[in-house]
Coordinates of C-alpha atoms in Angstrom, one line a residue:
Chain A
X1 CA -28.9 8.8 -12.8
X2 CA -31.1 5.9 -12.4
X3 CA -30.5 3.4 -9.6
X4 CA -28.6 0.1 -10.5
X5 CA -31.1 -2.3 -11.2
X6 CA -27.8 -5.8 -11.3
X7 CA -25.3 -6.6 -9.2
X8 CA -22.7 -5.2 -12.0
X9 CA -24.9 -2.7 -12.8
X10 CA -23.3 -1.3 -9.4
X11 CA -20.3 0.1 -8.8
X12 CA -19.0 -2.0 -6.3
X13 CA -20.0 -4.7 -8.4
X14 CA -18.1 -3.6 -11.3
X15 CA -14.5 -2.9 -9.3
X16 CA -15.0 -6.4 -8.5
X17 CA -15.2 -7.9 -11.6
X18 CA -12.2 -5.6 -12.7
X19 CA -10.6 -6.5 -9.6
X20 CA -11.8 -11.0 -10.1
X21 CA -10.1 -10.0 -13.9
X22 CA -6.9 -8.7 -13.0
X23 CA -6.5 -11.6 -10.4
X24 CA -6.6 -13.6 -13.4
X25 CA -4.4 -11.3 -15.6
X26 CA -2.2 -11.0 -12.4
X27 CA -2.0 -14.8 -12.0
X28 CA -0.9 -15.2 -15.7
X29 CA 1.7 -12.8 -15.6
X30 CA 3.3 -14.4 -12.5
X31 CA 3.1 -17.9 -14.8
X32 CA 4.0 -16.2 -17.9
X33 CA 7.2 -14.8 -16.3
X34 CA 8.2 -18.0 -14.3
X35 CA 7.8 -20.3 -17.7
X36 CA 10.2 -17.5 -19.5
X37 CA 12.7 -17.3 -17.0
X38 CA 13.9 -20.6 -18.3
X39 CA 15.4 -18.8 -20.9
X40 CA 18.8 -18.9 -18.5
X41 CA 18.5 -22.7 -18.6
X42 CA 19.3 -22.7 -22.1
X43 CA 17.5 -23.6 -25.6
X44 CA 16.6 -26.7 -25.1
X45 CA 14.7 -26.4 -21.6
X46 CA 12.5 -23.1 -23.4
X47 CA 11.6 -25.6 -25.9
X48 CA 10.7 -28.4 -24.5
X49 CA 8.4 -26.0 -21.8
X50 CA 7.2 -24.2 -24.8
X51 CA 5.8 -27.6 -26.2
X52 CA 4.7 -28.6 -22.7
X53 CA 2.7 -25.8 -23.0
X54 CA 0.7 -26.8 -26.5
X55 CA 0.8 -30.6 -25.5
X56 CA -2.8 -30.4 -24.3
X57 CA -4.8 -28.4 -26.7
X58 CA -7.7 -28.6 -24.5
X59 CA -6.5 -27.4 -21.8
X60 CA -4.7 -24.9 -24.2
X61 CA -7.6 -23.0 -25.2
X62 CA -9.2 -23.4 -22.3
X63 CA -6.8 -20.8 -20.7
X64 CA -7.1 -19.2 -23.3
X65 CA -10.4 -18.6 -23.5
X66 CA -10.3 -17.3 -19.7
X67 CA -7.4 -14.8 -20.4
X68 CA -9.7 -13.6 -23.6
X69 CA -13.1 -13.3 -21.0
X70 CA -10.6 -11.6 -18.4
X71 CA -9.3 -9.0 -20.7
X72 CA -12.9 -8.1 -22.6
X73 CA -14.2 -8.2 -18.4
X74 CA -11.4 -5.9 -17.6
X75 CA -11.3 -3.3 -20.7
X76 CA -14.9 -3.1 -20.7
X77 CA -15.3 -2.2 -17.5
X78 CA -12.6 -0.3 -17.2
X79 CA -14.3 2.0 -20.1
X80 CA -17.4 1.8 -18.0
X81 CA -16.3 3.1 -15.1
X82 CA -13.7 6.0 -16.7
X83 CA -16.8 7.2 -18.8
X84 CA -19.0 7.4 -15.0
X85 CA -16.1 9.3 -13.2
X86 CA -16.2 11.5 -16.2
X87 CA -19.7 12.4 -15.7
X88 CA -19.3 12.2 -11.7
X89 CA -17.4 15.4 -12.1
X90 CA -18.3 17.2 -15.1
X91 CA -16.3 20.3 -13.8
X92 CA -12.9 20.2 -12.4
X93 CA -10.9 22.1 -10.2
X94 CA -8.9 25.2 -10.6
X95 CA -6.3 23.8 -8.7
X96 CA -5.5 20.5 -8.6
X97 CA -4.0 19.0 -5.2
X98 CA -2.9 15.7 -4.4
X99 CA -2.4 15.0 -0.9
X100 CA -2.2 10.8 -0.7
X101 CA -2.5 9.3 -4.5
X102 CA 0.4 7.8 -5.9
X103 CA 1.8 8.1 -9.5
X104 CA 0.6 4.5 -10.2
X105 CA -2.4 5.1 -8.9
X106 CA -3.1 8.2 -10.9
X107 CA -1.7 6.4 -14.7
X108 CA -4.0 3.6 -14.2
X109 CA -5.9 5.4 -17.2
X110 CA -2.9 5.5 -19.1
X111 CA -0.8 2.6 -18.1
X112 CA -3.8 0.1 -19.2
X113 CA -4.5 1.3 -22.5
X114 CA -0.2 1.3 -23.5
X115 CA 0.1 -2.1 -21.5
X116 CA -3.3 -3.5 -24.2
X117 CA -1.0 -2.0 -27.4
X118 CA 2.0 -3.2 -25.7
X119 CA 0.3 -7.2 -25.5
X120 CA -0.9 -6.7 -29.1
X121 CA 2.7 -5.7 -30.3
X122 CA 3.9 -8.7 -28.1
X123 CA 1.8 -11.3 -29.5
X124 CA 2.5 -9.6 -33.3
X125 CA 6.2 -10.2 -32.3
X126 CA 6.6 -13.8 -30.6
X127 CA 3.2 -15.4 -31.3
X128 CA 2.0 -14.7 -34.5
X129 CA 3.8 -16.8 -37.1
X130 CA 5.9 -15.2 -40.1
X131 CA 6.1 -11.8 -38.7
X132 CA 10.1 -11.3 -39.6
X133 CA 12.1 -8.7 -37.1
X134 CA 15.1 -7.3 -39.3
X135 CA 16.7 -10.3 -41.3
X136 CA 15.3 -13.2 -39.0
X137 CA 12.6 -15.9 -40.1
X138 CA 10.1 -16.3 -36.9
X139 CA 10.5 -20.5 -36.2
X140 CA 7.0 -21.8 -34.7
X141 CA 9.0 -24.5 -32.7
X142 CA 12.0 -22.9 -31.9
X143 CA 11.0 -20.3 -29.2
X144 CA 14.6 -19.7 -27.9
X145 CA 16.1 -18.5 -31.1
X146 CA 12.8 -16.3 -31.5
X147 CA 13.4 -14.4 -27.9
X148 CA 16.9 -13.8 -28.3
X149 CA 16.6 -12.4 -32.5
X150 CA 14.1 -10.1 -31.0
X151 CA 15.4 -8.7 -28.1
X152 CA 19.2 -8.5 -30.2
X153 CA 17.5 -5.5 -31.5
X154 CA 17.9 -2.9 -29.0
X155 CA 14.6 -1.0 -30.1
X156 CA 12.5 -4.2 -29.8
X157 CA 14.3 -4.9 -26.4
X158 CA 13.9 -1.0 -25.8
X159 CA 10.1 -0.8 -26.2
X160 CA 9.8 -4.7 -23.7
X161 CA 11.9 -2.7 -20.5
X162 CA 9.0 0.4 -21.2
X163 CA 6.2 -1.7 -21.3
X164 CA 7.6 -3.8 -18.4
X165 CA 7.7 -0.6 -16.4
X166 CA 4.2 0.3 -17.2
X167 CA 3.4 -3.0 -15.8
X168 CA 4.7 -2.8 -13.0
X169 CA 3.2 0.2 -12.4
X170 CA 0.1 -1.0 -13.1
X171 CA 0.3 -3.5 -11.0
X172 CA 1.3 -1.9 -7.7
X173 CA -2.1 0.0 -7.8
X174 CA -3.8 -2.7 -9.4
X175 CA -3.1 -5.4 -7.0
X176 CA -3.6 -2.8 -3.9
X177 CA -6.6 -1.7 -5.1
X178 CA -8.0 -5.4 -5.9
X179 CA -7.5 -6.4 -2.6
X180 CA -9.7 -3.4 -1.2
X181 CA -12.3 -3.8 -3.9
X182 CA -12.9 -7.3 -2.6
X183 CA -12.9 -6.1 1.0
X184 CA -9.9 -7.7 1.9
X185 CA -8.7 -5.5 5.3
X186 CA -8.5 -7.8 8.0
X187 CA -6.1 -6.2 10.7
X188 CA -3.5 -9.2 9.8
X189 CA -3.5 -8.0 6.5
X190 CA -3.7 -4.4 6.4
X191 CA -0.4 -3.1 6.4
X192 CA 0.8 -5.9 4.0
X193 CA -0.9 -5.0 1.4
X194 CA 1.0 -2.4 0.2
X195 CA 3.7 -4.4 0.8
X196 CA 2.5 -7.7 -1.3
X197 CA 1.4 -4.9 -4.1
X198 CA 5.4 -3.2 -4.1
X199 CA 6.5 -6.7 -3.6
X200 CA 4.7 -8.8 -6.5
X201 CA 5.1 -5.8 -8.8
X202 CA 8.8 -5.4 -8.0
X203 CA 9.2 -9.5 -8.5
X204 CA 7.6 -9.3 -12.1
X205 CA 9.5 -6.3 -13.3
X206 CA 12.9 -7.6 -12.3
X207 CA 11.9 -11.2 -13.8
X208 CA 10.5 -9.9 -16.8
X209 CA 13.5 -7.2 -17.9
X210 CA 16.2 -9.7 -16.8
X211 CA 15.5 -11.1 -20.5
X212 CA 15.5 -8.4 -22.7
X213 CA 18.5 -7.2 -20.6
X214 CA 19.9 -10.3 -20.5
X215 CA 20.0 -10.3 -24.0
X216 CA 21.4 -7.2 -24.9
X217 CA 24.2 -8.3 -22.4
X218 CA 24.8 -11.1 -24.6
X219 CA 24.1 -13.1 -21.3
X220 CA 21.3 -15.0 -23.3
X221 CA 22.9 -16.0 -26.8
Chain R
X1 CA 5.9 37.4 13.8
X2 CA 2.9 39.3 12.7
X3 CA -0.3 38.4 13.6
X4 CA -2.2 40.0 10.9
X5 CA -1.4 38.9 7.4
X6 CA -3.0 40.4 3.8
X7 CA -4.4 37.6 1.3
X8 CA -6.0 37.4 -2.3
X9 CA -8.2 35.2 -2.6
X10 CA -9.9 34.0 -6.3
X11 CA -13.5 32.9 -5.1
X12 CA -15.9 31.2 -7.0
X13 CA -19.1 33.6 -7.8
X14 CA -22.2 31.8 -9.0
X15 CA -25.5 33.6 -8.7
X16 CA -27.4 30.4 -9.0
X17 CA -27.7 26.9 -10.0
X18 CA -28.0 27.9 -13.7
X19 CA -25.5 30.7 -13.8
X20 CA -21.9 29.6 -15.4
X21 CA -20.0 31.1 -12.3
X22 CA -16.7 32.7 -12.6
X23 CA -13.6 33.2 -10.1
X24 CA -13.6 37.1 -8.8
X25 CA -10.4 38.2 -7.1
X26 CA -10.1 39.7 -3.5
X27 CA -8.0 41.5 -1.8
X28 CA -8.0 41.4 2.2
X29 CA -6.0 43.1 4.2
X30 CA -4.8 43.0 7.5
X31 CA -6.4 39.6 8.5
X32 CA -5.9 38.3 12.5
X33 CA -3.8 35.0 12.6
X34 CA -5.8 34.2 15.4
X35 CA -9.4 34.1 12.7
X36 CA -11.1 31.3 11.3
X37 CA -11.5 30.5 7.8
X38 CA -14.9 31.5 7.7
X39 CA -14.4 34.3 9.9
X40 CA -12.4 35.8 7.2
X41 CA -15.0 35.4 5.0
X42 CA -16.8 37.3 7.4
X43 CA -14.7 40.1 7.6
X44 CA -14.8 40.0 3.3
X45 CA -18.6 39.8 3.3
X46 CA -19.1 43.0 5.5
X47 CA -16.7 45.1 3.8
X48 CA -18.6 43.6 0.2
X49 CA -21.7 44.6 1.8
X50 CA -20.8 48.0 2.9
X51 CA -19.5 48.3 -0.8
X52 CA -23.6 47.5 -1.8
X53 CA -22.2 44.2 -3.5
X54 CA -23.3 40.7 -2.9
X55 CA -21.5 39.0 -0.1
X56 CA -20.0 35.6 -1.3
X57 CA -22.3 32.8 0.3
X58 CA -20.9 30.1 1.8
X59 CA -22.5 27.2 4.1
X60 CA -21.9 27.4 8.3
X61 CA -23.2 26.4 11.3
X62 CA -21.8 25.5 14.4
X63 CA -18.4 26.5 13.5
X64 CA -16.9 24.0 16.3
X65 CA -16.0 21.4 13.8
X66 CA -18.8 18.9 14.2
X67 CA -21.8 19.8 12.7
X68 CA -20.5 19.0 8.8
X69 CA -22.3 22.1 7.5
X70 CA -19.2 24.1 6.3
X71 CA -16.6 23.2 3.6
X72 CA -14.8 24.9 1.0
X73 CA -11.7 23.6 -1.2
X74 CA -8.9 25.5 -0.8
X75 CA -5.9 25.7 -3.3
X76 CA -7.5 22.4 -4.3
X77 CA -7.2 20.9 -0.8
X78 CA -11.4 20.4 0.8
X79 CA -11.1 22.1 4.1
X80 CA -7.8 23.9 3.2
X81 CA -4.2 22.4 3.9
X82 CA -4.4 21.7 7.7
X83 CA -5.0 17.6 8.4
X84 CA -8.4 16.3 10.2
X85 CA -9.5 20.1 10.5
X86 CA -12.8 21.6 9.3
X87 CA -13.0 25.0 7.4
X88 CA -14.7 26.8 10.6
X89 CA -11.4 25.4 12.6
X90 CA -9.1 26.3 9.7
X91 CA -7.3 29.4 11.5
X92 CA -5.3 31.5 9.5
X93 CA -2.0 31.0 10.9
X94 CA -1.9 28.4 8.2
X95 CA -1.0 30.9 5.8
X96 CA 1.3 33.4 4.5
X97 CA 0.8 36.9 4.8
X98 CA 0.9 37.6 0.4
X99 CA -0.2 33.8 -0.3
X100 CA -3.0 33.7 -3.5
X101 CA -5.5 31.3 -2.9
X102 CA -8.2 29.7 -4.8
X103 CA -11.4 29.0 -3.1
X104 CA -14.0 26.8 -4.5
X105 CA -17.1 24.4 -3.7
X106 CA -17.1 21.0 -3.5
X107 CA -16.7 19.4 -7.3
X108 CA -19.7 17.0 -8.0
X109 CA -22.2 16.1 -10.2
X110 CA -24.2 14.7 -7.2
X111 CA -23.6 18.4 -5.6
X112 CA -24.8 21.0 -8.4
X113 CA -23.9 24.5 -6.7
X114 CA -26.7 26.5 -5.5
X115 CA -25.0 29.9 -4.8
X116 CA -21.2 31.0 -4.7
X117 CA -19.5 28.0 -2.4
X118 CA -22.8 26.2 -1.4
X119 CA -23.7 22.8 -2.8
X120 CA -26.8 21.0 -2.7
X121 CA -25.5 18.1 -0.6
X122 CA -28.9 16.4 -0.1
X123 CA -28.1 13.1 -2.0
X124 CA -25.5 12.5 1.2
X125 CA -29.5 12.6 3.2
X126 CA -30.7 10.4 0.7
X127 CA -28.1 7.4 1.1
X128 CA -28.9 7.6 4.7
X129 CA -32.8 7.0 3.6
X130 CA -32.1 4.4 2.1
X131 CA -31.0 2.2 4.9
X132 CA -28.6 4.6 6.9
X133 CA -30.9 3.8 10.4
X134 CA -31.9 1.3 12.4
X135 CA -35.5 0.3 12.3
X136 CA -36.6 -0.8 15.9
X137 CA -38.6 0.7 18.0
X138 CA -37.5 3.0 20.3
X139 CA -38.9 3.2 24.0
X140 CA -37.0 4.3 26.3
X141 CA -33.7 4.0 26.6
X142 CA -32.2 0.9 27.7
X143 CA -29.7 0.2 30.4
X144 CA -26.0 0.9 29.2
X145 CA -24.6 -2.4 28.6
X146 CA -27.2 -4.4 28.5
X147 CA -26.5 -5.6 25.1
X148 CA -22.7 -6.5 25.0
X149 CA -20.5 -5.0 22.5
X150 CA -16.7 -5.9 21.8
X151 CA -14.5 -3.4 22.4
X152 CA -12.9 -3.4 19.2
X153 CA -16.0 -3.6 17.5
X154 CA -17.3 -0.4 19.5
X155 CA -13.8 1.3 18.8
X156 CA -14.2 0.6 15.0
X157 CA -17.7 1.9 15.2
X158 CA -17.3 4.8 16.9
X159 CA -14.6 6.1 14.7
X160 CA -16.8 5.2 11.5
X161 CA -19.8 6.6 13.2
X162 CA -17.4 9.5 13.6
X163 CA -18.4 10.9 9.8
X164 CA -20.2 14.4 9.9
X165 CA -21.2 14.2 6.7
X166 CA -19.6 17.1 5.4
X167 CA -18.8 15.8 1.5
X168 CA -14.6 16.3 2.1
X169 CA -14.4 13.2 0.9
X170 CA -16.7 13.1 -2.5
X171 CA -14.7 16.9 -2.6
X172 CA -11.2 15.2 -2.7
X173 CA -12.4 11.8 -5.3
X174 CA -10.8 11.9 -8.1
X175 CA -14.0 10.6 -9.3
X176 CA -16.3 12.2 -7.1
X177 CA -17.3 8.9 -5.6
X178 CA -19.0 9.0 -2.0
X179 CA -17.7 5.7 -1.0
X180 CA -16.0 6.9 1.9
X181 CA -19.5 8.1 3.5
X182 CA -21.5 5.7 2.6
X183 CA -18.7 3.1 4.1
X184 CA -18.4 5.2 7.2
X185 CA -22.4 5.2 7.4
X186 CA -22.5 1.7 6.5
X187 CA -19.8 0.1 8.5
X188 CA -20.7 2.1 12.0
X189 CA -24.2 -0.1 11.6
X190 CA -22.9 -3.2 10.9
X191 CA -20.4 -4.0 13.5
X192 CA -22.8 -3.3 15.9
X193 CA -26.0 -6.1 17.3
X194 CA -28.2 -3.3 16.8
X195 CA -27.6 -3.3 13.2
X196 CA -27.1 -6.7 12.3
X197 CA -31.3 -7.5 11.1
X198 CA -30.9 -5.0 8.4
X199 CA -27.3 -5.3 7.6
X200 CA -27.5 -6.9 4.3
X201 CA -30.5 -4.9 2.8
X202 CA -28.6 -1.6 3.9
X203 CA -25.5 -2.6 2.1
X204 CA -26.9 -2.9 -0.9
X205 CA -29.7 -0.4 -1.0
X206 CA -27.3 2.5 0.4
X207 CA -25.0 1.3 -2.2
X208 CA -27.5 1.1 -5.0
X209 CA -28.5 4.9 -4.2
X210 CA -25.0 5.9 -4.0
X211 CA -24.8 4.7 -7.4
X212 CA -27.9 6.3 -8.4
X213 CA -26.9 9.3 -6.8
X214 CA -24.5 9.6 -9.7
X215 CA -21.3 9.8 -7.6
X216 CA -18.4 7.9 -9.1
X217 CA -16.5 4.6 -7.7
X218 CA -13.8 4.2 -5.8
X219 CA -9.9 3.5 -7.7
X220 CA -8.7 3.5 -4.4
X221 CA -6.5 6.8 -4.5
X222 CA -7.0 6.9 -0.6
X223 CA -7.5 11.2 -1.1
X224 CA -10.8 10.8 0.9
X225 CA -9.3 9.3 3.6
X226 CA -6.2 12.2 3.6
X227 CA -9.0 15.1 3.1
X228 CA -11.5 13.9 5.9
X229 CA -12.1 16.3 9.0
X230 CA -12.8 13.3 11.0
X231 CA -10.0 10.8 9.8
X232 CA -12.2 8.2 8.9
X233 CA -10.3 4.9 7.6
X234 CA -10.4 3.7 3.9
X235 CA -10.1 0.7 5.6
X236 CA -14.3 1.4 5.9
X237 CA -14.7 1.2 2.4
X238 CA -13.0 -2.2 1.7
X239 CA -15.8 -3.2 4.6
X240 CA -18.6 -1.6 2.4
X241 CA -17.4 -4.0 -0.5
X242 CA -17.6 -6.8 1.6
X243 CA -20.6 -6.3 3.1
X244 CA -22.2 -5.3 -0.1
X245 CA -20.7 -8.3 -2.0
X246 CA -21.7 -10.6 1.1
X247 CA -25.3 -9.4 0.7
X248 CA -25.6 -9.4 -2.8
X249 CA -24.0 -13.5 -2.9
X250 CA -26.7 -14.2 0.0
X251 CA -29.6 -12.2 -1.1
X252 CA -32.4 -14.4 -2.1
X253 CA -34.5 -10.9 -4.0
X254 CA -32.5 -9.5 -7.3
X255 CA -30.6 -6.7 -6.4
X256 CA -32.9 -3.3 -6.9
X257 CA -35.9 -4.9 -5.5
X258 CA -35.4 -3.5 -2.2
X259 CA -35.1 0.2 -3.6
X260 CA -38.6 -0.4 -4.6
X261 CA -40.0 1.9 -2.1
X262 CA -37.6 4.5 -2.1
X263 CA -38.7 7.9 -3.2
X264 CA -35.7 9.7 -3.1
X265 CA -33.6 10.4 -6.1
X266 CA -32.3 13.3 -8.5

């Protein structure tokens, strides 16, 4: 194999671009699932946040445009690096044995690819305009009356408590891993990392199903 | 309890580097609890060679646990199932008299198998070329202490400097990645004065030939860490990124041009 001739021509150059990317994704997410929580405030403060939102079209696209670079970063390389391990060990063992990895860390391969079908069903559902779920008419500006036709259907509120799973999955070993691909052990901060991974991951799966469920409860109406 | 205990073992046979290798089944009987894991071996390889067959090669040396010469992965565990324990200190009191194990060689491109359970580890001598030392000159020793270290520093040295280079760790990687060396070698170097002229070039040219050596990167399963003889820290390896991401922010050269000079490679 010839030697890396680029900073992300090298592996430790590459986990930190995957790891700069998720701390973007990650960072969205967080957003993403504060701004919806105010679904429980009722229709009219969802609104009103969802035009906040497009108020600015600058600034707009501008996220925009760093969530697009973040995700092309982060599947690319992501491809990159699968395909090397591949070759790294062209031969497997006749026994495999597990003595520290932990589920997350072992779907990673798995949960990203369902988590980048699950975002293109996600934006197919809520974003794009006209797409109809059962007898409903998508409304560009009402965004309130959108979540809660969607998620009345328990498949389509089925497939968001999956997906939020997957996530959180995904990031437990993604955050955890991000912090050590940027060479963040200082003694203060070594044993809470796990913790800040479990904990960030644990705060975005309960914020994130609390909607779908909420809805199926007929909490959210 | 018994101290003698009868085994099969399924050993990987590979006459050479370009054979396909296949696992042969063993049967040994009446085994001392008290024997190494090699010395069972041992006690296979005579009877095989009283048989006229080919004993089943394997690599040894000091068999004390600190020379990093030995290593086989048993039941898919490198070094067998005992914690921060070589295969020559592996004693057969681990096991069940009846137990069927598998025993293989380390798993890596970067390690193509040159007979039976013997990999060519040489790419693990190569990293160290390419900035694993410290280029003073020597003359004779100096006085202890008469260049002041921290003691946390030494403490975090010592146990990185620790690494006997056995492989374990590329062994246990899901992705066959030799980041948990090349930290160890890199991080022993850089928390010490002695190492500080050359620190940045050796981050990046050890980890350059690391990734030239074709092993994979690190996903950060934390397997090398459980799998390594000598306990070394994955803690090490988020040193390596920092180092290596230090040096490449501060590096005025583009990164490769130190690797210039460098002969080694596969």
């Amino acid at each position: 194999m010839a030697q890396p001739t680029g900073f992300l021509s090298t592996t430790v150059g590459q986990k930190a671009l995957m790891a700069l990317s998720g701390l973007a994704l990650v960072g969205f997410v967080i957003a993403h699932m504060l701004g919806n929580l105010q679904v429980f405030l009722g229709p009219e403060a969802l609104n009103a946040y969802a035009r906040s939102l497009r108020a600015v079209p600058a600034l707009l696209w501008a996220a925009r445009a760093v969530l697009l670079l973040s995700v092309v970063a982060h599947v690319s390389t992501a491809i990159r690096l699968v395909q090397r391990a591949a070759a790294a060990r062209p031969q497997g063992y006749r026994q495999a044995h597990h003595a520290a990895t932990t589920y997350a860390a072992r779907t990673m391969k798995i949960s990203g690819p369902l988590l980048a079908l699950f975002i293109a069903y996600h934006l197919a559902h809520l974003t794009f305009p006209g797409v109809a779920m059962g007898g409903y008419i998508h409304s560009p500006t009402d965004v309130y009356a959108n979540v809660v036709a969607g998620f009345s259907i328990p498949w389509v509120a089925g497939i968001y408590v999956v997906a939020q799973v997957l996530l959180a999955l995904h990031l437990y070993h993604g955050i955890w891993s991000m912090l050590q691909s940027l060479g963040a052990s200082h003694p203060r901060i070594v044993q809470p990392r796990r913790a800040l991974a479990q904990g960030l991951a644990l705060l975005v799966l309960a914020g994130n199903l609390s909607i779908p469920i909420g809805v199926q409860l007929g909490v959210v109406r | 309890m018994s101290d003698k205990l009868n085994l099969v073992l399924n050993v990987w046979r590979q006459k050479g580097p370009k054979d396909a290798g296949r696992f042969v089944r063993y049967e040994v009987k009446d085994i001392s609890t008290h024997m190494s894991f090699l010395e069972m071996l041992d006690v296979l390889n005579e009877r095989l060679l009283a048989q006229g067959e080919e004993p089943i090669a394997f690599d040894h040396d000091c068999r004390e646990g600190i020379c990093g010469a030995c290593g086989v992965v048993i039941d898919g565990s490198p070094h067998g199932p005992s914690k921060r324990t070589t295969t020559c200190q592996l004693h057969m009191r681990s096991f069940r008299s009846g137990q069927e194990l598998t025993v293989e060689p380390w798993r890596a491109a970067a390690f193509p198998v040159l007979r039976d359970l013997v990999v060519d580890r040489s790419a693990l001598d190569r990293i160290i070329q390419a900035g694993g030392y410290v280029g003073v000159r020597s003359g004779s020793p100096r006085d202890a202490n008469s260049i002041p270290v921290r003691k946390e520093d030494a403490d975090l040295a010592m146990d990185a400097a620790a690494c006997i280079g056995c492989g374990a760790c590329v062994a246990a990687c899901p992705n066959a990645s030799a980041s948990l060396f090349t930290a160890a070698k890199i991080s022993h170097l850089a928390l010490l004065p002695q190492g500080q002229p050359e620190r940045r070039e050796r981050a990046i040219a050890m980890v350059a030939r690391m990734d030239g050596e074709g092993f994979g990167h690190c996903t950060n399963h934390g397997e090398c860490e459980s799998s390594c003889p000598k306990g070394i820290s994955v803690d090490n390896i988020a040193r390596m990124n920092r180092e290596f991401l230090a040096a490449a922010a501060a590096s005025r050269r583009p990164l490769g041009a130190e690797a210039k000079d460098d002969d080694g490679g596969a």
